[in-house]
Structures are given as C-alpha cells and as structure tokens.
PDB file of C-alpha atoms in Angstrom:
ATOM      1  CA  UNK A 636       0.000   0.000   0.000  1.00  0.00           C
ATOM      2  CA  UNK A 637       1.023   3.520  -0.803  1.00  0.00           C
ATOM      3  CA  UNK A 638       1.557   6.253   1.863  1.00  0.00           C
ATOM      4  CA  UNK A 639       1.306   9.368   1.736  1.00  0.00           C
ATOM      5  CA  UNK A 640       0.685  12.449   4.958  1.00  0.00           C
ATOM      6  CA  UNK A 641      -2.602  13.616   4.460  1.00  0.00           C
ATOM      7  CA  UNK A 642      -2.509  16.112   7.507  1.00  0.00           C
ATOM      8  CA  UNK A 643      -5.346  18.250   7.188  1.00  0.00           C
ATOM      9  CA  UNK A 644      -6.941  17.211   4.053  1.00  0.00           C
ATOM     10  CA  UNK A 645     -10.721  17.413   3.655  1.00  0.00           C
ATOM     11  CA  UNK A 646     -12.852  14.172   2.120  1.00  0.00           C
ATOM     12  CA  UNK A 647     -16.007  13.635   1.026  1.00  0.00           C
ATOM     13  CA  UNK A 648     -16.891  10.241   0.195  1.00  0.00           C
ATOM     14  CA  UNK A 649     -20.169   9.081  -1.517  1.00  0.00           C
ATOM     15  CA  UNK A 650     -21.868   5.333  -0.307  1.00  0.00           C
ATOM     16  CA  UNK A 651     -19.020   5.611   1.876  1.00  0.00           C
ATOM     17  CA  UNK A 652     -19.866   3.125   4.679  1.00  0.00           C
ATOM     18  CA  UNK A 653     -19.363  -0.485   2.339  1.00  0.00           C
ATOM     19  CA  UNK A 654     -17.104  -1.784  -0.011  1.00  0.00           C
ATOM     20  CA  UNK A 655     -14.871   0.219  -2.101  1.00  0.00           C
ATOM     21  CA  UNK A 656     -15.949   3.588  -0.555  1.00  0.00           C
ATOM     22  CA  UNK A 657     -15.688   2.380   3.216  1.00  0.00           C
ATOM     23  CA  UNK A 658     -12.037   0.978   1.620  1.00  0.00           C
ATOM     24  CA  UNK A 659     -11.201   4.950   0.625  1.00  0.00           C
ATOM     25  CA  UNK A 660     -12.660   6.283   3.941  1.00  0.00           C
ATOM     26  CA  UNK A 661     -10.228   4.620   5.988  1.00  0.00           C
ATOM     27  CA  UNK A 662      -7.220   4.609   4.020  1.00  0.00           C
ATOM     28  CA  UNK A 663      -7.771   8.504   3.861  1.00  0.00           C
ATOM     29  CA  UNK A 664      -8.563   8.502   7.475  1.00  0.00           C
ATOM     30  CA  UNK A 665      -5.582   6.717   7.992  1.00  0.00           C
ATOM     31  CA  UNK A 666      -3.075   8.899   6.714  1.00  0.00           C
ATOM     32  CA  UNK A 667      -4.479  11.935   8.543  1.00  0.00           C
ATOM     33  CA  UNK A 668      -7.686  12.775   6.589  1.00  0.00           C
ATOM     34  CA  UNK A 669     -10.574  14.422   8.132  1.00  0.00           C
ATOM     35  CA  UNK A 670     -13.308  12.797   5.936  1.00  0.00           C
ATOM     36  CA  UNK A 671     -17.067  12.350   5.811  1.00  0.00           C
ATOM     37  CA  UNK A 672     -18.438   9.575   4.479  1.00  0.00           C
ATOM     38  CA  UNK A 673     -22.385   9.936   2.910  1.00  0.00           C
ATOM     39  CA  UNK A 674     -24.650   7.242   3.210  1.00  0.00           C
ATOM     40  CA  UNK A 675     -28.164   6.554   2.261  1.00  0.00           C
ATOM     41  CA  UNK A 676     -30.928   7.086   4.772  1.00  0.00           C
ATOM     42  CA  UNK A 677     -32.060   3.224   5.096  1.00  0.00           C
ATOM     43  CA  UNK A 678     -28.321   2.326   5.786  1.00  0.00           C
ATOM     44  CA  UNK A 679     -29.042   0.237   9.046  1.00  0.00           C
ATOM     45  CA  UNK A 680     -25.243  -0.081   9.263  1.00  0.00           C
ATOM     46  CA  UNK A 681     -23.793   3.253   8.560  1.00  0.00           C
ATOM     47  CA  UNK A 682     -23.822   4.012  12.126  1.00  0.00           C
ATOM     48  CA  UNK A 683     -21.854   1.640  13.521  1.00  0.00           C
ATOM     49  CA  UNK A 684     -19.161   1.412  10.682  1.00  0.00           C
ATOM     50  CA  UNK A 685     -18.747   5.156  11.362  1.00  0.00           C
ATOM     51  CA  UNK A 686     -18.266   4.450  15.278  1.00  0.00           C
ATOM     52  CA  UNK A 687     -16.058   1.691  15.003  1.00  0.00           C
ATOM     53  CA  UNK A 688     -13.909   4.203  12.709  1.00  0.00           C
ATOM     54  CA  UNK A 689     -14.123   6.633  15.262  1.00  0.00           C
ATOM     55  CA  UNK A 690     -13.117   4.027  18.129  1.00  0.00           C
ATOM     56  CA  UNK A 691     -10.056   3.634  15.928  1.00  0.00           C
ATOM     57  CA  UNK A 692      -8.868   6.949  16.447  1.00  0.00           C
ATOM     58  CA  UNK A 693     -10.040   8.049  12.742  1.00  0.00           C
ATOM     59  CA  UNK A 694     -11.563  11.533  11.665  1.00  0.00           C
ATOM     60  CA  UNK A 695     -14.373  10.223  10.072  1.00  0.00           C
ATOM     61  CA  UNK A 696     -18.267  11.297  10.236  1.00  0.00           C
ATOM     62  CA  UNK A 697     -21.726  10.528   8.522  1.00  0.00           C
ATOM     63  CA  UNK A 698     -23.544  12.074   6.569  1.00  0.00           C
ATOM     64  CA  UNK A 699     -27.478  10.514   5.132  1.00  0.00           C
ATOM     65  CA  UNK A 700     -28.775  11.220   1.738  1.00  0.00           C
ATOM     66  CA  UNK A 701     -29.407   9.615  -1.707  1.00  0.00           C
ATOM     67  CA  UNK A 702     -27.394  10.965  -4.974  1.00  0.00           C
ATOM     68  CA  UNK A 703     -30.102   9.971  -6.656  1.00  0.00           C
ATOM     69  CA  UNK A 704     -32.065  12.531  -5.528  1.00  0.00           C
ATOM     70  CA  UNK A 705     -31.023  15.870  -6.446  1.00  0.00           C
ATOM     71  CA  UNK A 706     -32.450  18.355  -3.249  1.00  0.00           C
ATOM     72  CA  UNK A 707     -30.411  15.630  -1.032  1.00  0.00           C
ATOM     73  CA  UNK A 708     -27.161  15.537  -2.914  1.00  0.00           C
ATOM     74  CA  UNK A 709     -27.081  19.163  -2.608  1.00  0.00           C
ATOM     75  CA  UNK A 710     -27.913  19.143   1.882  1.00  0.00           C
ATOM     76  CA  UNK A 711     -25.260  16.348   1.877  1.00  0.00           C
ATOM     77  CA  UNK A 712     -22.564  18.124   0.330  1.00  0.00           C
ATOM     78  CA  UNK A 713     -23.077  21.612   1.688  1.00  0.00           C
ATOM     79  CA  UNK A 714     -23.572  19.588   5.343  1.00  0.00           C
ATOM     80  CA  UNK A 715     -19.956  18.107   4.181  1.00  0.00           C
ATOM     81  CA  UNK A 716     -18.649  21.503   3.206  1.00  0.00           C
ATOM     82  CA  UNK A 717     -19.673  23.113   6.192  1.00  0.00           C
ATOM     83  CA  UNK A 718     -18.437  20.324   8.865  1.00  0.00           C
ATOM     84  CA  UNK A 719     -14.872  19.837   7.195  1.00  0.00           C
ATOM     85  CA  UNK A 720     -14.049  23.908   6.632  1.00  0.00           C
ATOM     86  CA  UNK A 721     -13.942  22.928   3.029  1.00  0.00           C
ATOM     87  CA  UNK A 722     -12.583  20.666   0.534  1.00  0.00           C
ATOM     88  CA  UNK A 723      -9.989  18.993  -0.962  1.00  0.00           C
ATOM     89  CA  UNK A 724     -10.646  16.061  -2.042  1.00  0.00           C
ATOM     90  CA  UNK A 725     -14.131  14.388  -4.198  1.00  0.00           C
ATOM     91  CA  UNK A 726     -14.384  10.731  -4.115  1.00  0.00           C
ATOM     92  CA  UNK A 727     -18.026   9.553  -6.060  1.00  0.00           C
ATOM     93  CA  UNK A 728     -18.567   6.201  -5.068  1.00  0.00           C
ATOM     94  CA  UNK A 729     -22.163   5.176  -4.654  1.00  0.00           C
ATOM     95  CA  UNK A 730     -23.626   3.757  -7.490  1.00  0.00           C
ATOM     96  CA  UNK A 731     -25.821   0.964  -7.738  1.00  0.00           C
ATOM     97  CA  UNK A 732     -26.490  -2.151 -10.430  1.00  0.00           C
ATOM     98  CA  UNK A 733     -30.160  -2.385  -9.498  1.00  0.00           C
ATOM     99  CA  UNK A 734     -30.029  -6.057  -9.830  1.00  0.00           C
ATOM    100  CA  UNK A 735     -29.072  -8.867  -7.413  1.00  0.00           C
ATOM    101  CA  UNK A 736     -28.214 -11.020 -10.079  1.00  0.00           C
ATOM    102  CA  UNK A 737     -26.714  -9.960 -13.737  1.00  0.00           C
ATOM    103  CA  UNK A 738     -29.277  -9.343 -16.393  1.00  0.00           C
ATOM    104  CA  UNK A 739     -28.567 -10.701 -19.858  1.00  0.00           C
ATOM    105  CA  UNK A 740     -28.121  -8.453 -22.790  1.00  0.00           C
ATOM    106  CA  UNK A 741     -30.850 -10.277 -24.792  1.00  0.00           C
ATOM    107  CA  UNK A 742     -33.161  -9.519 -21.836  1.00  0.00           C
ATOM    108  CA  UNK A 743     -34.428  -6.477 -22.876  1.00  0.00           C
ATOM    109  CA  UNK A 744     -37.843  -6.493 -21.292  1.00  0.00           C
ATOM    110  CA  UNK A 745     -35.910  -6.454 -18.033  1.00  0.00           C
ATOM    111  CA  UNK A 746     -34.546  -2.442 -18.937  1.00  0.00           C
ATOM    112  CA  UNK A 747     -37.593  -1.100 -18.125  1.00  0.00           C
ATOM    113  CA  UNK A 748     -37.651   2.896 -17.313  1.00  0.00           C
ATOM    114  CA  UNK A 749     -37.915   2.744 -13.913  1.00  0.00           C
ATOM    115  CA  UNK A 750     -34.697   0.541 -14.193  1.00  0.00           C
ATOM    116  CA  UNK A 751     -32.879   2.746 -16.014  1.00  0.00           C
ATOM    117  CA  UNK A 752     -33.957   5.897 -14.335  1.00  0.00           C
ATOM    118  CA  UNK A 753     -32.807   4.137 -10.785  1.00  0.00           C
ATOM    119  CA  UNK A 754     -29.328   3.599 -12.900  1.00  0.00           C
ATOM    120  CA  UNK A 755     -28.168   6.585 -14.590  1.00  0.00           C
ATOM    121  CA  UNK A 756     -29.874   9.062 -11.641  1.00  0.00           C
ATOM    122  CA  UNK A 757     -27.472   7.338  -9.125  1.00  0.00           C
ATOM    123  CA  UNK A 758     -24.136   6.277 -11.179  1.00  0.00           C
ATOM    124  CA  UNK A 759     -24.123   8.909 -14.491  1.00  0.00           C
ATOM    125  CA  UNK A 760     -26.276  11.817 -12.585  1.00  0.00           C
ATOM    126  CA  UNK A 761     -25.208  11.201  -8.858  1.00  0.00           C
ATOM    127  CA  UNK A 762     -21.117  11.956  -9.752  1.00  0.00           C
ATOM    128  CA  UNK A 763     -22.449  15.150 -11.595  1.00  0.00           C
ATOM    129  CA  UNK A 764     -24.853  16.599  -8.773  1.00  0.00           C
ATOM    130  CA  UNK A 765     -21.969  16.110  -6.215  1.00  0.00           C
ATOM    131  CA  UNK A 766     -19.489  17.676  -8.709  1.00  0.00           C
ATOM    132  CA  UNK A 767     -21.488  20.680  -9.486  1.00  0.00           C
ATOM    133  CA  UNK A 768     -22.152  21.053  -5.412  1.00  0.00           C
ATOM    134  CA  UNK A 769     -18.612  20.753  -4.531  1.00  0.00           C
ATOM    135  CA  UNK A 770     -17.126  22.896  -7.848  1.00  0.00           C
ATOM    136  CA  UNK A 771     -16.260  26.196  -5.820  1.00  0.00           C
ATOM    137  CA  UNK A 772     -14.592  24.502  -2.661  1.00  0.00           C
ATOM    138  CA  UNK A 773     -12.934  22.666  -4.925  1.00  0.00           C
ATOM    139  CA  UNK A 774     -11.603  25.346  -6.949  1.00  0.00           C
ATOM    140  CA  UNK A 775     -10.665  27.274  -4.031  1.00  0.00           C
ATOM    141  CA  UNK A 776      -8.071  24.710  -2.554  1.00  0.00           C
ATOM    142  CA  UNK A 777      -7.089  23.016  -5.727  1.00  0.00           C
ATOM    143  CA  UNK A 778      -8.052  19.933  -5.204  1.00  0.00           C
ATOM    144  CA  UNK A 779      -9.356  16.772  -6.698  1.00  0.00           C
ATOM    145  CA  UNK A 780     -12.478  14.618  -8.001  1.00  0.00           C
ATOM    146  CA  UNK A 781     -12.285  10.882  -8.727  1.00  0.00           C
ATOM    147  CA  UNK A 782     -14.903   9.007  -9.727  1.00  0.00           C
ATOM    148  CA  UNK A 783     -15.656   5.096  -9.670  1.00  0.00           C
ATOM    149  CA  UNK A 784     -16.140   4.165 -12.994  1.00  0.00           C
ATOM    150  CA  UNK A 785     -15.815   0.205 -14.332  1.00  0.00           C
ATOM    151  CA  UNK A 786     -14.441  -2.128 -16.558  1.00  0.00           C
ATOM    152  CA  UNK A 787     -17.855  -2.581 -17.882  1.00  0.00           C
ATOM    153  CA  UNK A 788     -17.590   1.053 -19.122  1.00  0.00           C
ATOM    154  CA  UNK A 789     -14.755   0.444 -21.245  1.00  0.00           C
ATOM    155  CA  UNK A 790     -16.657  -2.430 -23.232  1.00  0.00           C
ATOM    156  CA  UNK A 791     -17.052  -5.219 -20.703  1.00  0.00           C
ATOM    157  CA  UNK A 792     -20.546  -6.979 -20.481  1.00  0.00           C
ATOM    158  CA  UNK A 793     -21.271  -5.636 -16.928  1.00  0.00           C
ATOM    159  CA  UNK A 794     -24.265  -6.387 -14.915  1.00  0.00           C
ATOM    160  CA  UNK A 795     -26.953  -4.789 -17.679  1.00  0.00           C
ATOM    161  CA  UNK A 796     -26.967  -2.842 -20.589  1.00  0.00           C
ATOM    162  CA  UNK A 797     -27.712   0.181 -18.752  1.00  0.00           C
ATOM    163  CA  UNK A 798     -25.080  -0.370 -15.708  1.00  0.00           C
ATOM    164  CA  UNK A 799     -22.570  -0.541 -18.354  1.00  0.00           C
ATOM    165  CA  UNK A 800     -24.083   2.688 -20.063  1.00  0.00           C
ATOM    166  CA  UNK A 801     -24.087   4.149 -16.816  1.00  0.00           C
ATOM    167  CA  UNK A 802     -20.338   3.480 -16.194  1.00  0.00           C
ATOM    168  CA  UNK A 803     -19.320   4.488 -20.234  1.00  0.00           C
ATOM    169  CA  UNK A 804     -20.828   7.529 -19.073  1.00  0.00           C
ATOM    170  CA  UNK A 805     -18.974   8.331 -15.968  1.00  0.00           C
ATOM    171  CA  UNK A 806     -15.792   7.901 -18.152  1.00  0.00           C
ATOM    172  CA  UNK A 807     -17.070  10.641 -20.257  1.00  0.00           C
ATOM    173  CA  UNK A 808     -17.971  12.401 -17.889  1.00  0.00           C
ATOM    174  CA  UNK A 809     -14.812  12.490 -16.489  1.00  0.00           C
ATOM    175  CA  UNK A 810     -13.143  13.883 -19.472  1.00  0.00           C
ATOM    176  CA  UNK A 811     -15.521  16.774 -19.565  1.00  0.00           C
ATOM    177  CA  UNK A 812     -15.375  17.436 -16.172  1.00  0.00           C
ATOM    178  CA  UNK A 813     -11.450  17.888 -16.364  1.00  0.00           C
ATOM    179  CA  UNK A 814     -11.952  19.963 -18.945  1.00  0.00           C
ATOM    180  CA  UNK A 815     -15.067  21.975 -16.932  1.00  0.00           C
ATOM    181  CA  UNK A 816     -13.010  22.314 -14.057  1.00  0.00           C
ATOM    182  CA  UNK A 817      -9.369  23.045 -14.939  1.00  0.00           C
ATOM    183  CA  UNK A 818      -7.311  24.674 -14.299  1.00  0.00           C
ATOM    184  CA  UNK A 819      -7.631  24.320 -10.472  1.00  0.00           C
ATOM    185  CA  UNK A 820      -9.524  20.833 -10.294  1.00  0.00           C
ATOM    186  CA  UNK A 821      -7.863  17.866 -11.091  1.00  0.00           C
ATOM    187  CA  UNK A 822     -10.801  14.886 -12.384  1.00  0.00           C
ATOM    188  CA  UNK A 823     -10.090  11.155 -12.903  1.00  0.00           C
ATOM    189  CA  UNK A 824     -11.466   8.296 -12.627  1.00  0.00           C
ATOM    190  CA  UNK A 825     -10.921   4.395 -11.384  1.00  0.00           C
ATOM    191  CA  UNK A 826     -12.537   1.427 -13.280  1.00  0.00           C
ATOM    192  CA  UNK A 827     -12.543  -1.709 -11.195  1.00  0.00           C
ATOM    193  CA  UNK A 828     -12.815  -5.585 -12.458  1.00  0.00           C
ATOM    194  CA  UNK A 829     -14.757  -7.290 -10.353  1.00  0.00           C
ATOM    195  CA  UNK A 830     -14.284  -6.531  -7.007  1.00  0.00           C
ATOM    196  CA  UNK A 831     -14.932  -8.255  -3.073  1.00  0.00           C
ATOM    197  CA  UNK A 832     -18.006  -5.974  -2.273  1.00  0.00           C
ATOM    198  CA  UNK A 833     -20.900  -6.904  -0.201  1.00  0.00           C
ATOM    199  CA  UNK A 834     -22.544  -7.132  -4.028  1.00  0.00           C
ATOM    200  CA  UNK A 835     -20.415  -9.532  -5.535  1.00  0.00           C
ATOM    201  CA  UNK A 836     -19.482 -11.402  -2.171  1.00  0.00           C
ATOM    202  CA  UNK A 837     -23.259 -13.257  -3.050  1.00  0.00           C
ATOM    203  CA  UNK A 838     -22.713 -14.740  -6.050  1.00  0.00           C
ATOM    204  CA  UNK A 839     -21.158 -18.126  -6.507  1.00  0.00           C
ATOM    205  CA  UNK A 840     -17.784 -19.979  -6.519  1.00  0.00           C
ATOM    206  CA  UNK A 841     -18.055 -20.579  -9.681  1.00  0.00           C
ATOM    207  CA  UNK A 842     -18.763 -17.061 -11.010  1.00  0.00           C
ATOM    208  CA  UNK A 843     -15.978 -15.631  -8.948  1.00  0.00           C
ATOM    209  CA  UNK A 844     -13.605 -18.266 -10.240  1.00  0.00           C
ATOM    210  CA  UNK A 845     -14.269 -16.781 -13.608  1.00  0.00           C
ATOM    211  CA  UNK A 846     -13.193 -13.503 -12.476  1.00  0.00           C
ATOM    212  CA  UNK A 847      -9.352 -15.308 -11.165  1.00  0.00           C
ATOM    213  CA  UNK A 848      -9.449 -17.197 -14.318  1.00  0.00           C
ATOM    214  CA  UNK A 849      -9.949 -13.952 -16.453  1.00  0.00           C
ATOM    215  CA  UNK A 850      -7.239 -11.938 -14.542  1.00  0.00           C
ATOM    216  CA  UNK A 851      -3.545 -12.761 -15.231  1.00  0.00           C
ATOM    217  CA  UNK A 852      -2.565 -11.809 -11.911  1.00  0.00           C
ATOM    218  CA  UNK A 853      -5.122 -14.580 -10.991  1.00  0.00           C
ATOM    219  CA  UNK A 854      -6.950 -13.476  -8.291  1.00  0.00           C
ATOM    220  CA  UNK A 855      -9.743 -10.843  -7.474  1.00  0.00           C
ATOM    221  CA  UNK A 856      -9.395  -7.110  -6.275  1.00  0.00           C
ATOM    222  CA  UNK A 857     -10.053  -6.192  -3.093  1.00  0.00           C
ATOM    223  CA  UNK A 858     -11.163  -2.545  -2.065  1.00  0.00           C
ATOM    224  CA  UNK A 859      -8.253  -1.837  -1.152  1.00  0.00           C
ATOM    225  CA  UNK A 860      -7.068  -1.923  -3.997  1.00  0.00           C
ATOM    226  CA  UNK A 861      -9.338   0.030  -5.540  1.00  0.00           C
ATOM    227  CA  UNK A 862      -8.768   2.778  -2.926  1.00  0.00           C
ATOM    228  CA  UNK A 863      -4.830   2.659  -3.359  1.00  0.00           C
ATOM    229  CA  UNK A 864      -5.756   4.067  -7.201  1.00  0.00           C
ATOM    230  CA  UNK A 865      -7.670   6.359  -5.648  1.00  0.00           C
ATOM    231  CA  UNK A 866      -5.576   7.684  -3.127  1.00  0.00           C
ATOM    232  CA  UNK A 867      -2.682   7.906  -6.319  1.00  0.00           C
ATOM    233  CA  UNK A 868      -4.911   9.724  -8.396  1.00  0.00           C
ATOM    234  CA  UNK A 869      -5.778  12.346  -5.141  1.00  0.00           C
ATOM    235  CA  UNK A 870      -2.404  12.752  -3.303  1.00  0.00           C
ATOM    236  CA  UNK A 871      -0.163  12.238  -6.247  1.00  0.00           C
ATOM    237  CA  UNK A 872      -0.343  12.618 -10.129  1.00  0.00           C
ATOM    238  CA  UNK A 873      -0.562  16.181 -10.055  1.00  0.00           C
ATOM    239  CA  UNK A 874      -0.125  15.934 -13.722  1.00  0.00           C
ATOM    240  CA  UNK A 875      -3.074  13.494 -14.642  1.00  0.00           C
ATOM    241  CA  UNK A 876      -6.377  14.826 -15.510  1.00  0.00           C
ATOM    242  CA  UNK A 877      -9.502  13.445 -17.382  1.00  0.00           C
ATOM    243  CA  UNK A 878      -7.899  10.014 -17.218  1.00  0.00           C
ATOM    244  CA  UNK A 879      -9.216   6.695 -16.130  1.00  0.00           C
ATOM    245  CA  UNK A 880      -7.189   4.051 -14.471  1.00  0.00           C
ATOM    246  CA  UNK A 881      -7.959   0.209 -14.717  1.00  0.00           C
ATOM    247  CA  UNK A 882      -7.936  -2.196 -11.811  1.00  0.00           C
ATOM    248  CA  UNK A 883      -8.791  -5.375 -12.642  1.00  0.00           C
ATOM    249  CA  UNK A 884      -5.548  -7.513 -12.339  1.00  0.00           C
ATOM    250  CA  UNK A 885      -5.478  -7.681 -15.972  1.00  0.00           C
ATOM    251  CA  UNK A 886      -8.897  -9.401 -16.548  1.00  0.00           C
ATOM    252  CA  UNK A 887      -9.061  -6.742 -19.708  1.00  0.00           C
ATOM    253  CA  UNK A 888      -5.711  -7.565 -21.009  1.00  0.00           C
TER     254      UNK A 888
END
C-alpha cells in the first residue's frame, strides 16, 4: 500500500460506509484525513461502521442522503462543506447495479424505465450533482475529483446494458469534467474488475472463479485496492487529468 501524509486534508466520500468507498474512507482517514463519508438514509449499518472508525482513532463522520435525488445531494454536500471547513478532495462512489443477479443483454424487457432511471440518476447523474455542489470549494483549494467508474464502461458486459451505459458515461464524464473544471480541479477516474463488495461477495464460486481465471494476476481485487488508485490519483499525479485508471488484475488484457 502507498503512503502518503494527508494532515489536514478534507474528504467527502459518496456510499461511503461499504465496499470500495468504506475501503477509501479509511485509508484517507488513515493517513491523517478528516473525511465524511455519505450514506443513504435506510443504511441500518452506517452508524456503527462510522463508530467503530471513530473508536479507531479516525476523523471520520456521517452524513445521510441519496445521490439519486437531487435536493439531497445538494444538503449532503453543503452539510460536508460546512463540517470539514472545506474541501480537498471528491471521491463519487455510490452507485448501484439495481439487480441482485446480472441481467442478460438479450433480456431487454428487463430495462424497463424505472430501471434505467434508478441507474443513470445514481451512477451517471449522482457523480455530476456532487461535482457541481462541490465545484467552488474545490476550486478554491485546488483539489481533486475521482470518480468510480468500471471495466464494464470500457466495453465489458457488466451487470446490464444500462449499468454498463451508466459506467461508459462516468468515463465521459470524467473527461468533460477535467476539462469543466481546470485549471484548479484535477478529475479522474478508477474502473474496477470485479471486485470483493458486499454485491459480488453473493454470487457463486463458480462465477468468482471466472473472475481469477480472467485476470492474469489470478486473483480478485479487493477494495483496497481500488482505494490505493484512488488515493494515487488524489495525493499524487498532479499531472493526470480526465484520465481513467484500470484495476482489474489484468482481466481486460
């Protein structure tokens, strides 16, 4: 794992209480970050993965609201602004694939409207609301966005057509968010393979073999590992902007 002295930095980190974005609120914390980490309203959890962070000795806070909806993306990252005396660093991390189970291409009666509404309002829309929200702080101390993307963005099957539509578009996104926000904002982005989340951790042996049999490092990412791109992509690589990295262990290759 990288290191790097994060005294004083300010995080916000979206679905930050599981998985990948729980992963990126405590290596930030870790390092010295003051960060809070948004969660949605029905997360029975949230409150007790934010005190055991705190029993740790970590800077960390909650925050409740939905990116999906537009009114509390806004309250959430004002609330953020507010608490932490600004901003420095962006992580957009909640997203959702609406399904328990991955939906076939060929399945299109499955991509109804309400599906894809739920989709692109949380992963394409949810990264912009938060970026719009958090633009001036952002500006002011010259800091940083990165957004979760995926492999099944960059032309992977994904869990459904419009998860992986959702994801193309956070790529693109991205891009003309770098260009939005430069020259004081840096904006990247992190595509993960598939990755040990409480999503994933469902499915089968067999399905997860698939994933170590498709990467050439031959096993799975963790969250961690996910959140050491991020944390590159924050604290270092001052010269990378509108890029997207690819974690997968080579599953792509």
């Amino acid at each position: 794992m990288i290191t790097a002295n994060l005294d004083g930095k300010r995080v916000f980190v979206t679905g930050g209480t599981s998985g990948i974005g729980l992963a990126c609120v405590r290596t930030f914390a870790s390092m010295g970050a003051v960060v809070v980490a948004n969660h949605l309203p029905d997360d029975t959890q949230a409150t007790s993965v934010i005190s055991a962070l705190s029993r740790d000795g970590y800077a960390v806070s909650g925050i409740a609201g939905s990116v999906a909806e537009p009114e509390e993306v806004l309250k959430c990252v004002e609330h953020a602004i507010h608490r932490l005396d600004g901003l420095d660093y962006l992580i957009n991390n909640a997203g959702t694939p609406g399904t328990t189970e991955p939906i076939p291409p060929e399945d299109l009666d499955k991509m109804t409207e309400e599906f894809w509404h739920l989709i692109l309002s949380t992963n394409l829309l949810g990264c912009f609301r938060t970026a719009k929200a958090a633009a001036s702080a952002l500006r002011s101390s010259g800091g940083a966005i990165v957004n979760i993307a995926s492999i099944a963005g960059l032309g992977t099957q994904g869990s459904s057509i419009a998860y992986a539509a959702s994801k193309a578009g956070v790529v693109n996104l991205t891009r003309s968010l770098a260009r939005a926000l430069a020259p004081n904002v840096r904006v990247n982005a992190v595509a993960p393979g598939q990755t040990a989340t409480p999503w994933t951790e469902g499915w089968s042996d067999q399905r997860k073999q698939i994933a170590i049999d498709k990467s050439v490092l031959k096993k799975r990412s963790q969250p961690e590992d996910i959140a050491e791109a991020v944390l590159f992509l924050c604290a270092g690589a001052s010269m990378m902007t509108g890029q997207t990295i690819v974690v997968d262990g080579g599953m792509t290759l």
